XYZ file of C-alpha atoms in Angstrom:
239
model
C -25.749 -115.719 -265.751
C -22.340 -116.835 -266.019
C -23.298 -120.278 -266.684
C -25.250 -118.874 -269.590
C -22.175 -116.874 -270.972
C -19.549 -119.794 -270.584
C -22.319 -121.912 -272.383
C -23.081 -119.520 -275.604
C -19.099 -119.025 -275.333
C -17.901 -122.567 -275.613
C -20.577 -123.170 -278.202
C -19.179 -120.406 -280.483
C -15.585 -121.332 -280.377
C -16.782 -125.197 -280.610
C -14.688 -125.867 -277.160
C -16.442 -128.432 -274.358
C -18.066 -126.724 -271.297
C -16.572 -128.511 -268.224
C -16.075 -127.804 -264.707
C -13.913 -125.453 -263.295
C -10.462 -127.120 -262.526
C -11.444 -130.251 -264.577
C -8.056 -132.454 -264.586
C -8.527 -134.059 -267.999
C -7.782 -129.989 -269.177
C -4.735 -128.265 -269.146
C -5.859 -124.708 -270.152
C -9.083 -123.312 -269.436
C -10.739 -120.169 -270.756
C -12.914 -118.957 -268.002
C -15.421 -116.500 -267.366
C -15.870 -114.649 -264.382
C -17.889 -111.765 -263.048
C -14.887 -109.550 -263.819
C -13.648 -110.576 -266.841
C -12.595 -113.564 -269.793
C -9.525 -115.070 -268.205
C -7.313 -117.947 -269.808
C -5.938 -120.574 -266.655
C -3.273 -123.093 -266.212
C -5.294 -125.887 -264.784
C -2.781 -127.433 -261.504
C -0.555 -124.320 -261.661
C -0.100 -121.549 -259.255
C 0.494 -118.890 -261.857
C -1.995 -116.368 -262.264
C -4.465 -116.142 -265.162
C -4.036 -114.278 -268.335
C -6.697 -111.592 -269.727
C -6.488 -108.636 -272.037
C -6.611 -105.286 -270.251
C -6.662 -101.579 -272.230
C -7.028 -99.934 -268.351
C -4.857 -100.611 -265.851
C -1.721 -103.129 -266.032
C 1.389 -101.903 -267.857
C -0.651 -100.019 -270.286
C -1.685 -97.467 -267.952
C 1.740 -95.962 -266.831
C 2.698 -96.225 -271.020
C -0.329 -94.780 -272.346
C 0.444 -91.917 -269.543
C 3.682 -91.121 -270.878
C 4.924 -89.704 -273.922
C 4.679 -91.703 -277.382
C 6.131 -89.817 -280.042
C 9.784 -90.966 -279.145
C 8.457 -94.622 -278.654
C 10.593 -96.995 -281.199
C 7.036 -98.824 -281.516
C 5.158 -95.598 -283.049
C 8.551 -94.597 -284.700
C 8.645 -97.562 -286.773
C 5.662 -97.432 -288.030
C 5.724 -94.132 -289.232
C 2.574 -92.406 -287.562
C 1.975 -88.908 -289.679
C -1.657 -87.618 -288.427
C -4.266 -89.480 -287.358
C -5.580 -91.051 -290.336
C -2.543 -93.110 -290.508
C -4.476 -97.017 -290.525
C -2.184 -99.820 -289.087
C -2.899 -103.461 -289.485
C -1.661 -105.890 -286.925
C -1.880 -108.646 -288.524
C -0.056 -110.735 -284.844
C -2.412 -108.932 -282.335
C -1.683 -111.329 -279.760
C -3.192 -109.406 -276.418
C -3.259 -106.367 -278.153
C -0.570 -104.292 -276.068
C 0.845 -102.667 -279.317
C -2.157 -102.180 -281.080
C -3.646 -100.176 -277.861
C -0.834 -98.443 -278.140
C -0.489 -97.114 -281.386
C -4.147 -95.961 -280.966
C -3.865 -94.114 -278.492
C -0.824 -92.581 -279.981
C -3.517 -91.461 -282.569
C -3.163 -94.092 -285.560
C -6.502 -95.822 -286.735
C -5.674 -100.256 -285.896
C -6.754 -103.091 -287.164
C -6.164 -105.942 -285.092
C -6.259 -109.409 -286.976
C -5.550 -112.583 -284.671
C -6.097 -115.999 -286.233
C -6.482 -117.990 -283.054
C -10.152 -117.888 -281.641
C -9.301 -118.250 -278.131
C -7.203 -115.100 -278.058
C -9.590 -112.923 -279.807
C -12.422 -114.155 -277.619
C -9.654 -112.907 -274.597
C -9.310 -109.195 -277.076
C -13.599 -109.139 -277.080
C -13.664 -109.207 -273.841
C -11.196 -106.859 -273.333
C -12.474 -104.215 -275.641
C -15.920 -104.508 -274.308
C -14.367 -103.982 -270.579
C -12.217 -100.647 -271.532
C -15.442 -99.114 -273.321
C -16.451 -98.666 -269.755
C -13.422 -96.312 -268.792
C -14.045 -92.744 -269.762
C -10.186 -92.291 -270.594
C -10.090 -95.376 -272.914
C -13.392 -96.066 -274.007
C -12.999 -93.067 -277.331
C -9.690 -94.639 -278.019
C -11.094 -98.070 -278.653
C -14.642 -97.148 -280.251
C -12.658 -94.662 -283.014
C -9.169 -96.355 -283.390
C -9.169 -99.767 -282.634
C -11.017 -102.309 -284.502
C -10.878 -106.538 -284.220
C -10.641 -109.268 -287.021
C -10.514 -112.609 -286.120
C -8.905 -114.274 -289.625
C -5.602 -115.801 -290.815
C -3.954 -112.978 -291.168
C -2.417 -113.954 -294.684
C -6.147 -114.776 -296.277
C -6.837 -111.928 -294.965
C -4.202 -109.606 -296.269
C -4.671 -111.735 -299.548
C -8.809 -110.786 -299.746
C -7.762 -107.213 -298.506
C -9.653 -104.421 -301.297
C -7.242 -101.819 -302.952
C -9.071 -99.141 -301.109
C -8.466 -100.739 -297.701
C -5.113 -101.221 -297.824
C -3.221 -99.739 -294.611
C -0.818 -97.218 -294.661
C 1.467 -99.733 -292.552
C 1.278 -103.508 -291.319
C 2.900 -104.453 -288.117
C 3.775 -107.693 -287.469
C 5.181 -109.325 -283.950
C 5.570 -113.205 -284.624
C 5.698 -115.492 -281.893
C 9.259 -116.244 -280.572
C 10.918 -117.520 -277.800
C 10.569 -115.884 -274.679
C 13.151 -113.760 -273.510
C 11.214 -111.417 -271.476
C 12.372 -110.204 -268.014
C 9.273 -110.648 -265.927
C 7.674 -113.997 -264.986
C 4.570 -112.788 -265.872
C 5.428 -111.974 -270.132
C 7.211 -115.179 -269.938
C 4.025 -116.879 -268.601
C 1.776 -114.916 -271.161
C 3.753 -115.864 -274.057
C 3.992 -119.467 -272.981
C 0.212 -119.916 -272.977
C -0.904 -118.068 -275.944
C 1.970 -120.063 -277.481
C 0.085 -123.337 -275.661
C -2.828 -122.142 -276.969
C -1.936 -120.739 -280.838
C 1.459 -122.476 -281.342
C 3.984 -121.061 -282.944
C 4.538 -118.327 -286.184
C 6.293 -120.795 -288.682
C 5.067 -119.031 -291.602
C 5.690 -115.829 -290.560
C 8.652 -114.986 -293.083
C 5.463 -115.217 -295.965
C 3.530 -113.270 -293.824
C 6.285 -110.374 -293.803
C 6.650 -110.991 -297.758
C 2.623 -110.656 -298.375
C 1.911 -107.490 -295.755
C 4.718 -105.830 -297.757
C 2.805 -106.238 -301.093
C -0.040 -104.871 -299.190
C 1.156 -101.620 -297.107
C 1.159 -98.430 -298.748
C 4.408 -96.878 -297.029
C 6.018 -99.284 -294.836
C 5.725 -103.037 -292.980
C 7.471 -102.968 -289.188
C 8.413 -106.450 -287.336
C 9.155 -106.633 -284.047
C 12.632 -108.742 -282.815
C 14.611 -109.551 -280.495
C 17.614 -106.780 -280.407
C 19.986 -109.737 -281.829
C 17.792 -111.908 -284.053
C 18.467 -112.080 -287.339
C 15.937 -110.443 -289.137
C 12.332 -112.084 -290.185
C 13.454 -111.062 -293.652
C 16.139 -109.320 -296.013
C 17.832 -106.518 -294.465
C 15.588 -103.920 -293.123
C 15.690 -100.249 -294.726
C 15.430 -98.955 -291.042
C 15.957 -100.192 -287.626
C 14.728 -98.909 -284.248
C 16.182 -100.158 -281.181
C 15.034 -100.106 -277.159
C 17.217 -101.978 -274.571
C 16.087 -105.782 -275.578
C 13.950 -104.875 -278.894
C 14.022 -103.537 -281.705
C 12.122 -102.723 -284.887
C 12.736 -103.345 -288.212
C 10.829 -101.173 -291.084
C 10.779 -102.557 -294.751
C 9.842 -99.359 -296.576
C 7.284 -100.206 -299.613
């Protein structure tokens, strides 16, 4: 059975089926009987996998959002607000602004990493807690996130696009810094994503919201609003 997964799996994202541990690879996305996890082939790190359940998401989801800088910046009113993330990555943020009761659209252009969010999604439907979160308010894309904001109809334009580009990792804990450096491994870097920020901001209704380090420079011109945490913060372009 898993055989047969790995198989239809590798021939959809047009990757070669090998063996487990094969030397001549130096990531591997592999499928278990628990879950779609992405190795380090030779490494003793541990693998990476999306997770809606347990994790870090569980204590956050458990605690109050409404203060959050995250849903603060991009200005949840009700829950019809629709986000796009158009940088889902491994969908933390996106999770999280659903369950904080906006409607998400996550769009991530590498195949790989979406194939990591499927599996993910499909896993939490399974947890009575998550599963109504992720069937009502969280929805996948797998596109280029500027064709797709490019193709986007008038009538499904988002009330507010989030974007998180891929920069270098500053994170406390081994294990961010060893999830950012193989989804950068595996979908390189955000070089363009100064036009992305310029076409999501023809596209949102009310606002756009990029995520930074608390002393970049900012992806763009100066921000209209800033939210800060301890090492991030969030700058809102209001439209």
């Amino acid at each position: 059975m898993l055989a047969e997964r790995a198989a239809r799996l590798a021939e959809r994202l047009g990757l070669p089926l090998v063996a487990l541990d094969a030397p001549d690879f130096k990531l591997q996305l592999v499928v278990t009987a628990r879950r779609l996890e992405l190795r380090e082939v030779g490494q003793q790190t541990g693998p990476v996998y999306v997770d809606f359940v347990g994790g870090r998401l569980a204590s956050r989801r458990r605690g109050g959002l409404a203060r959050d800088p995250l849903v603060r910046a991009v200005g949840r009113k009700g829950t019809d607000w629709s986000v796009l993330d158009v940088t889902a990555g491994l969908g933390r943020d996106a999770f999280l602004l659903a369950w904080a009761g906006c409607r998400v659209t996550m769009v991530e252009r590498s195949p790989v990493i979406a194939a990591l969010l499927e599996d993910g999604l499909a896993r939490g439907l399974a947890d009575p807690d998550v599963a109504p979160v992720i069937r009502d308010r969280l929805n996948l894309v797998q596109a280029d996130a500027r064709g797709y904001l490019a193709a986007l109809p008038e009538a499904d334009r988002p009330d507010a696009v989030y974007i998180d580009p891929m920069f270098e990792p500053r994170a406390k804990t081994a294990a961010s810094k060893k999830e950012m450096r193989l989804c950068r491994l595996v979908a390189g870097d955000d070089p363009d994503a100064a036009d992305l920020l310029v076409a999501a901001r023809q596209v949102a209704r009310y606002r756009v919201a990029v995520k930074r380090w608390l002393h970049a420079p900012p992806l763009g011109p100066a921000p209209d609003i800033q939210y800060k945490g301890q090492s991030i913060r969030y700058d809102v372009y209001l439209t």
